[in-house]
Amino acid sequence: MAKIIDGRELAKEIRAEIKADAEAFTAETGVVPGLVTVLVGEDPASQQYVRMKGKAADAVSFNSRQITLPADTPHDELLGLVQGLNADPEVHGILVQLPLPDQIDEDVILETIDPAKDVDGFHPVNVGRLSIGDDDVLAPCTPAGVVEMLVRYGYDPKGKHVVVVGRSNIVGKPLALLLLRKAPGGNATVTVAHSRTADLGAVTRTADIVVAAVGVPETVTRDMVKPGVVVIDVGANQIEDPSAERGYRWVGDVDFDGVSQVAEAITPVPGGVGPMTITMLLKNTLEAARRQLAAGQVVEGAPTR
Ligand code: GUN
């Protein structure tokens, strides 16, 4: 049976490190890292994510503020809010939860966030920096969490063939770029496969490491991996399950039971990549605060609430 790569345990460990670093930073500078999350509408999953992000930020001694706006908020109002947060020296990280309602132009909103405060790593400037191999970029949280898990569990991607299944802007593409960097956690040989890849199994069977990020339950099955593979499952799919208390359960993009019989190591769902994503958000926020202070943008002051 495969070794379990425990995202909850690892996240706990890293969050303790971030908390100690944040407290030392505040003691030294008087600045408390500030994270603002913005949620438009009432999608229950988004509400839960935003709540978890706020709680995680508070737990590592940051200032966190959640701004919730009605689903019919006009584009210009959200734009104005983001511009205000850009100008607020106590706010070091801005996260606008996606997806946004139809009347709002998501691209314009993401491009309006100051790249220095873009703790999601979604601004085109940060995407561009990542693509040219800038080591100091604020990297998107889920891909950064995947790399961190591999490295901390002793599965350094350097020299390995990593097959990333999925080509989204949030996970697949930025993960491929991180893995390609000439930097710690990079130096991999990377193949990006996706929904139109012919004979996906033939591709994934050549992988030393498979990362599944397609959003389709149990896409990667036992016959599609080679023995000894390391598997990271980014999927978080709710499927109906009448026997479960809530009527549903979470499954990943990997058939866990089958693949774990042949893999060297595998992440569970839940308890794998999910907790690492929020952890990387905290890391980015502290890093953003450090850089903004160094750049002289931060005015020492009272907490934001
Ligand atoms: N919606 C789903 N995942 C994410 C994420 O990582 N960041 C933001 N802002 N919205 C999301």
GROMACS .gro file of C-alpha atoms and ligand atoms in nm:
model
  316
    1MET     CA    1   0.000   0.000   0.000
    2ALA     CA    2   0.112   0.351  -0.079
    3LYS     CA    3   0.245   0.592   0.178
    4ILE     CA    4  -0.007   0.869   0.252
    5ILE     CA    5   0.108   1.225   0.185
    6ASP     CA    6  -0.080   1.394   0.466
    7GLY     CA    7  -0.167   1.751   0.368
    8ARG     CA    8  -0.338   1.829   0.698
    9GLU     CA    9  -0.036   1.732   0.904
   10LEU     CA   10   0.207   1.913   0.674
   11ALA     CA   11  -0.013   2.223   0.664
   12LYS     CA   12  -0.018   2.230   1.044
   13GLU     CA   13   0.361   2.214   1.054
   14ILE     CA   14   0.409   2.490   0.796
   15ARG     CA   15   0.142   2.714   0.952
   16ALA     CA   16   0.329   2.692   1.283
   17GLU     CA   17   0.642   2.811   1.099
   18ILE     CA   18   0.449   3.096   0.935
   19LYS     CA   19   0.297   3.201   1.269
   20ALA     CA   20   0.643   3.219   1.431
   21ASP     CA   21   0.778   3.413   1.132
   22ALA     CA   22   0.480   3.652   1.132
   23GLU     CA   23   0.512   3.723   1.503
   24ALA     CA   24   0.886   3.786   1.469
   25PHE     CA   25   0.817   4.016   1.173
   26THR     CA   26   0.558   4.211   1.372
   27ALA     CA   27   0.781   4.235   1.677
   28GLU     CA   28   1.061   4.372   1.463
   29THR     CA   29   0.865   4.609   1.241
   30GLY     CA   30   0.536   4.688   1.415
   31VAL     CA   31   0.355   4.574   1.101
   32VAL     CA   32   0.086   4.307   1.115
   33PRO     CA   33   0.039   4.120   0.784
   34GLY     CA   34  -0.309   4.208   0.656
   35LEU     CA   35  -0.523   3.989   0.431
   36VAL     CA   36  -0.858   4.092   0.287
   37THR     CA   37  -1.084   3.840   0.119
   38VAL     CA   38  -1.371   3.959  -0.097
   39LEU     CA   39  -1.672   3.740  -0.167
   40VAL     CA   40  -1.947   3.844  -0.405
   41GLY     CA   41  -2.269   3.646  -0.368
   42GLU     CA   42  -2.374   3.353  -0.156
   43ASP     CA   43  -2.231   3.041  -0.315
   44PRO     CA   44  -2.202   2.800  -0.019
   45ALA     CA   45  -1.870   2.647  -0.129
   46SER     CA   46  -1.716   2.993  -0.180
   47GLN     CA   47  -1.852   3.107   0.157
   48GLN     CA   48  -1.685   2.811   0.321
   49TYR     CA   49  -1.351   2.869   0.143
   50VAL     CA   50  -1.347   3.236   0.240
   51ARG     CA   51  -1.433   3.156   0.600
   52MET     CA   52  -1.153   2.901   0.615
   53LYS     CA   53  -0.904   3.147   0.467
   54GLY     CA   54  -0.999   3.413   0.723
   55LYS     CA   55  -0.974   3.171   1.014
   56ALA     CA   56  -0.638   3.042   0.894
   57ALA     CA   57  -0.505   3.399   0.868
   58ASP     CA   58  -0.621   3.484   1.220
   59ALA     CA   59  -0.461   3.166   1.353
   60VAL     CA   60  -0.115   3.276   1.229
   61SER     CA   61  -0.149   3.623   1.389
   62PHE     CA   62  -0.236   3.816   1.072
   63ASN     CA   63  -0.510   4.075   1.049
   64SER     CA   64  -0.784   3.938   0.833
   65ARG     CA   65  -1.098   4.102   0.706
   66GLN     CA   66  -1.373   3.948   0.498
   67ILE     CA   67  -1.581   4.170   0.277
   68THR     CA   68  -1.905   4.019   0.155
   69LEU     CA   69  -2.105   4.186  -0.119
   70PRO     CA   70  -2.447   4.097  -0.262
   71ALA     CA   71  -2.464   3.883  -0.578
   72ASP     CA   72  -2.596   4.180  -0.782
   73THR     CA   73  -2.303   4.410  -0.695
   74PRO     CA   74  -2.220   4.618  -1.006
   75HIS     CA   75  -1.880   4.573  -1.170
   76ASP     CA   76  -1.777   4.933  -1.100
   77GLU     CA   77  -1.851   4.899  -0.731
   78LEU     CA   78  -1.623   4.597  -0.697
   79LEU     CA   79  -1.359   4.775  -0.904
   80GLY     CA   80  -1.374   5.075  -0.669
   81LEU     CA   81  -1.344   4.848  -0.367
   82VAL     CA   82  -1.032   4.680  -0.508
   83GLN     CA   83  -0.877   5.020  -0.587
   84GLY     CA   84  -0.942   5.126  -0.228
   85LEU     CA   85  -0.773   4.811  -0.096
   86ASN     CA   86  -0.475   4.872  -0.328
   87ALA     CA   87  -0.432   5.212  -0.165
   88ASP     CA   88  -0.473   5.088   0.195
   89PRO     CA   89  -0.127   5.047   0.352
   90GLU     CA   90  -0.256   4.804   0.614
   91VAL     CA   91  -0.371   4.560   0.346
   92HIS     CA   92  -0.086   4.347   0.209
   93GLY     CA   93  -0.287   4.073   0.043
   94ILE     CA   94  -0.610   4.094  -0.157
   95LEU     CA   95  -0.803   3.784  -0.256
   96VAL     CA   96  -1.119   3.813  -0.464
   97GLN     CA   97  -1.288   3.476  -0.446
   98LEU     CA   98  -1.372   3.323  -0.784
   99PRO     CA   99  -1.600   3.262  -0.965
  100LEU     CA  100  -1.760   3.605  -0.983
  101PRO     CA  101  -2.119   3.676  -1.096
  102ASP     CA  102  -2.181   3.731  -1.468
  103GLN     CA  103  -2.217   4.111  -1.455
  104ILE     CA  104  -1.860   4.137  -1.331
  105ASP     CA  105  -1.568   4.115  -1.571
  106GLU     CA  106  -1.336   3.880  -1.383
  107ASP     CA  107  -1.030   3.958  -1.595
  108VAL     CA  108  -1.060   4.331  -1.534
  109ILE     CA  109  -1.095   4.278  -1.159
  110LEU     CA  110  -0.791   4.048  -1.142
  111GLU     CA  111  -0.587   4.294  -1.349
  112THR     CA  112  -0.684   4.578  -1.114
  113ILE     CA  113  -0.540   4.412  -0.804
  114ASP     CA  114  -0.195   4.557  -0.734
  115PRO     CA  115   0.047   4.278  -0.841
  116ALA     CA  116   0.236   4.332  -0.513
  117LYS     CA  117  -0.084   4.244  -0.321
  118ASP     CA  118  -0.192   3.963  -0.554
  119VAL     CA  119  -0.154   3.677  -0.307
  120ASP     CA  120  -0.347   3.445  -0.542
  121GLY     CA  121  -0.080   3.494  -0.811
  122PHE     CA  122  -0.347   3.546  -1.079
  123HIS     CA  123  -0.245   3.892  -1.206
  124PRO     CA  124  -0.103   3.875  -1.562
  125VAL     CA  125   0.217   4.043  -1.439
  126ASN     CA  126   0.271   3.765  -1.185
  127VAL     CA  127   0.173   3.498  -1.438
  128GLY     CA  128   0.426   3.650  -1.678
  129ARG     CA  129   0.698   3.661  -1.414
  130LEU     CA  130   0.634   3.298  -1.332
  131SER     CA  131   0.657   3.206  -1.698
  132ILE     CA  132   0.999   3.368  -1.736
  133GLY     CA  133   1.125   3.182  -1.431
  134ASP     CA  134   1.132   3.465  -1.175
  135ASP     CA  135   1.214   3.299  -0.840
  136ASP     CA  136   1.059   3.577  -0.634
  137VAL     CA  137   0.711   3.577  -0.783
  138LEU     CA  138   0.398   3.531  -0.570
  139ALA     CA  139   0.305   3.188  -0.709
  140PRO     CA  140  -0.052   3.060  -0.731
  141CYS     CA  141  -0.136   2.882  -0.408
  142THR     CA  142  -0.252   2.539  -0.521
  143PRO     CA  143   0.045   2.470  -0.751
  144ALA     CA  144   0.285   2.606  -0.487
  145GLY     CA  145   0.122   2.372  -0.234
  146VAL     CA  146   0.170   2.073  -0.465
  147VAL     CA  147   0.542   2.147  -0.505
  148GLU     CA  148   0.584   2.202  -0.130
  149MET     CA  149   0.423   1.864  -0.055
  150LEU     CA  150   0.649   1.682  -0.299
  151VAL     CA  151   0.965   1.843  -0.168
  152ARG     CA  152   0.883   1.810   0.202
  153TYR     CA  153   0.795   1.442   0.160
  154GLY     CA  154   1.126   1.375  -0.013
  155TYR     CA  155   0.995   1.346  -0.369
  156ASP     CA  156   1.195   1.628  -0.525
  157PRO     CA  157   1.071   1.675  -0.883
  158LYS     CA  158   1.426   1.751  -1.006
  159GLY     CA  159   1.506   1.527  -1.303
  160LYS     CA  160   1.175   1.343  -1.276
  161HIS     CA  161   0.907   1.314  -1.541
  162VAL     CA  162   0.597   1.483  -1.404
  163VAL     CA  163   0.270   1.444  -1.594
  164VAL     CA  164   0.023   1.718  -1.503
  165VAL     CA  165  -0.329   1.622  -1.603
  166GLY     CA  166  -0.523   1.947  -1.650
  167ARG     CA  167  -0.443   2.281  -1.814
  168SER     CA  168  -0.636   2.536  -1.607
  169ASN     CA  169  -0.499   2.882  -1.537
  170ILE     CA  170  -0.534   2.819  -1.164
  171VAL     CA  171  -0.357   2.483  -1.140
  172GLY     CA  172  -0.231   2.297  -1.448
  173LYS     CA  173  -0.052   2.574  -1.637
  174PRO     CA  174   0.113   2.748  -1.340
  175LEU     CA  175   0.213   2.413  -1.190
  176ALA     CA  176   0.390   2.318  -1.512
  177LEU     CA  177   0.577   2.651  -1.500
  178LEU     CA  178   0.680   2.604  -1.136
  179LEU     CA  179   0.806   2.252  -1.207
  180LEU     CA  180   1.010   2.378  -1.503
  181ARG     CA  181   1.191   2.654  -1.312
  182LYS     CA  182   1.564   2.634  -1.253
  183ALA     CA  183   1.499   2.658  -0.880
  184PRO     CA  184   1.439   2.434  -0.580
  185GLY     CA  185   1.120   2.237  -0.641
  186GLY     CA  186   1.170   2.273  -1.017
  187ASN     CA  187   1.403   2.119  -1.276
  188ALA     CA  188   1.148   1.853  -1.372
  189THR     CA  189   1.065   1.720  -1.716
  190VAL     CA  190   0.702   1.821  -1.755
  191THR     CA  191   0.421   1.693  -1.973
  192VAL     CA  192   0.082   1.865  -1.959
  193ALA     CA  193  -0.207   1.637  -2.057
  194HIS     CA  194  -0.573   1.736  -2.068
  195SER     CA  195  -0.924   1.642  -2.172
  196ARG     CA  196  -0.829   1.618  -2.541
  197THR     CA  197  -0.515   1.409  -2.489
  198ALA     CA  198  -0.536   1.089  -2.694
  199ASP     CA  199  -0.473   0.777  -2.485
  200LEU     CA  200  -0.420   0.954  -2.155
  201GLY     CA  201  -0.314   0.630  -1.988
  202ALA     CA  202  -0.024   0.585  -2.230
  203VAL     CA  203   0.102   0.929  -2.123
  204THR     CA  204   0.047   0.894  -1.747
  205ARG     CA  205   0.216   0.550  -1.746
  206THR     CA  206   0.543   0.722  -1.839
  207ALA     CA  207   0.529   0.948  -1.532
  208ASP     CA  208   0.738   0.929  -1.216
  209ILE     CA  209   0.494   1.177  -1.062
  210VAL     CA  210   0.131   1.229  -1.168
  211VAL     CA  211  -0.063   1.540  -1.066
  212ALA     CA  212  -0.435   1.514  -1.140
  213ALA     CA  213  -0.619   1.846  -1.175
  214VAL     CA  214  -0.902   1.792  -1.419
  215GLY     CA  215  -1.209   1.827  -1.198
  216VAL     CA  216  -1.355   1.495  -1.308
  217PRO     CA  217  -1.399   1.228  -1.039
  218GLU     CA  218  -1.165   0.929  -1.050
  219THR     CA  219  -1.013   1.005  -1.391
  220VAL     CA  220  -0.678   0.844  -1.307
  221THR     CA  221  -0.713   0.471  -1.245
  222ARG     CA  222  -0.476   0.195  -1.140
  223ASP     CA  223  -0.403   0.079  -1.495
  224MET     CA  224  -0.296   0.434  -1.591
  225VAL     CA  225   0.009   0.457  -1.361
  226LYS     CA  226   0.335   0.268  -1.331
  227PRO     CA  227   0.426   0.092  -1.008
  228GLY     CA  228   0.614   0.320  -0.771
  229VAL     CA  229   0.456   0.640  -0.902
  230VAL     CA  230   0.393   0.936  -0.671
  231VAL     CA  231   0.042   1.075  -0.712
  232ILE     CA  232  -0.091   1.416  -0.613
  233ASP     CA  233  -0.468   1.455  -0.641
  234VAL     CA  234  -0.585   1.815  -0.674
  235GLY     CA  235  -0.946   1.717  -0.743
  236ALA     CA  236  -1.223   1.810  -0.501
  237ASN     CA  237  -1.548   1.678  -0.642
  238GLN     CA  238  -1.870   1.646  -0.444
  239ILE     CA  239  -2.056   1.331  -0.539
  240GLU     CA  240  -2.393   1.214  -0.414
  241ASP     CA  241  -2.379   0.950  -0.145
  242PRO     CA  242  -2.706   0.867   0.030
  243SER     CA  243  -2.515   0.678   0.299
  244ALA     CA  244  -2.320   0.993   0.398
  245GLU     CA  245  -2.460   1.223   0.667
  246ARG     CA  246  -2.481   1.526   0.435
  247GLY     CA  247  -2.593   1.322   0.134
  248TYR     CA  248  -2.261   1.371  -0.047
  249ARG     CA  249  -1.894   1.299  -0.009
  250TRP     CA  250  -1.572   1.437  -0.153
  251VAL     CA  251  -1.372   1.244  -0.410
  252GLY     CA  252  -1.062   1.341  -0.601
  253ASP     CA  253  -0.962   1.305  -0.966
  254VAL     CA  254  -0.784   0.980  -0.880
  255ASP     CA  255  -0.930   0.639  -0.800
  256PHE     CA  256  -0.764   0.633  -0.459
  257ASP     CA  257  -0.836   0.270  -0.369
  258GLY     CA  258  -0.702   0.132  -0.697
  259VAL     CA  259  -0.404   0.362  -0.744
  260SER     CA  260  -0.287   0.337  -0.383
  261GLN     CA  261  -0.225  -0.035  -0.438
  262VAL     CA  262   0.056   0.036  -0.686
  263ALA     CA  263   0.179   0.386  -0.600
  264GLU     CA  264   0.478   0.468  -0.381
  265ALA     CA  265   0.289   0.761  -0.226
  266ILE     CA  266  -0.045   0.936  -0.274
  267THR     CA  267  -0.248   1.227  -0.136
  268PRO     CA  268  -0.596   1.160   0.004
  269VAL     CA  269  -0.909   1.368  -0.069
  270PRO     CA  270  -0.999   1.538   0.154
  271GLY     CA  271  -0.689   1.607   0.363
  272GLY     CA  272  -0.437   1.630   0.080
  273VAL     CA  273  -0.383   1.937  -0.136
  274GLY     CA  274  -0.673   2.141   0.010
  275PRO     CA  275  -0.510   2.243   0.339
  276MET     CA  276  -0.184   2.318   0.155
  277THR     CA  277  -0.354   2.572  -0.074
  278ILE     CA  278  -0.458   2.791   0.218
  279THR     CA  279  -0.116   2.747   0.376
  280MET     CA  280   0.051   2.887   0.064
  281LEU     CA  281  -0.191   3.180   0.071
  282LEU     CA  282  -0.062   3.261   0.421
  283LYS     CA  283   0.296   3.227   0.303
  284ASN     CA  284   0.230   3.464   0.012
  285THR     CA  285   0.062   3.718   0.241
  286LEU     CA  286   0.358   3.730   0.480
  287GLU     CA  287   0.597   3.757   0.185
  288ALA     CA  288   0.386   4.035   0.033
  289ALA     CA  289   0.393   4.225   0.363
  290ARG     CA  290   0.772   4.192   0.386
  291ARG     CA  291   0.820   4.322   0.034
  292GLN     CA  292   0.577   4.610   0.070
  293LEU     CA  293   0.755   4.716   0.388
  294ALA     CA  294   1.091   4.691   0.213
  295ALA     CA  295   0.951   4.900  -0.072
  296GLY     CA  296   0.840   5.162   0.175
  297GLN     CA  297   0.471   5.124   0.099
  298VAL     CA  298   0.367   5.035   0.451
  299VAL     CA  299   0.281   5.286   0.719
  300GLU     CA  300   0.311   5.144   1.067
  301GLY     CA  301  -0.023   5.154   1.230
  302ALA     CA  302  -0.305   5.002   1.420
  303PRO     CA  303  -0.461   4.672   1.328
  304THR     CA  304  -0.726   4.687   1.058
  305ARG     CA  305  -1.004   4.604   1.299
  306GUN     N1  306  -1.187   2.980  -0.634
  306GUN     C1  307  -1.144   2.852  -0.633
  306GUN     N2  308  -1.013   2.846  -0.601
  306GUN     C2  309  -0.973   2.973  -0.582
  306GUN     C3  310  -0.849   3.033  -0.547
  306GUN     O1  311  -0.747   2.967  -0.528
  306GUN     N3  312  -0.850   3.168  -0.536
  306GUN     C4  313  -0.959   3.243  -0.557
  306GUN     N4  314  -0.949   3.375  -0.547
  306GUN     N5  315  -1.075   3.192  -0.591
  306GUN     C5  316  -1.082   3.058  -0.602
   0.00000   0.00000   0.00000
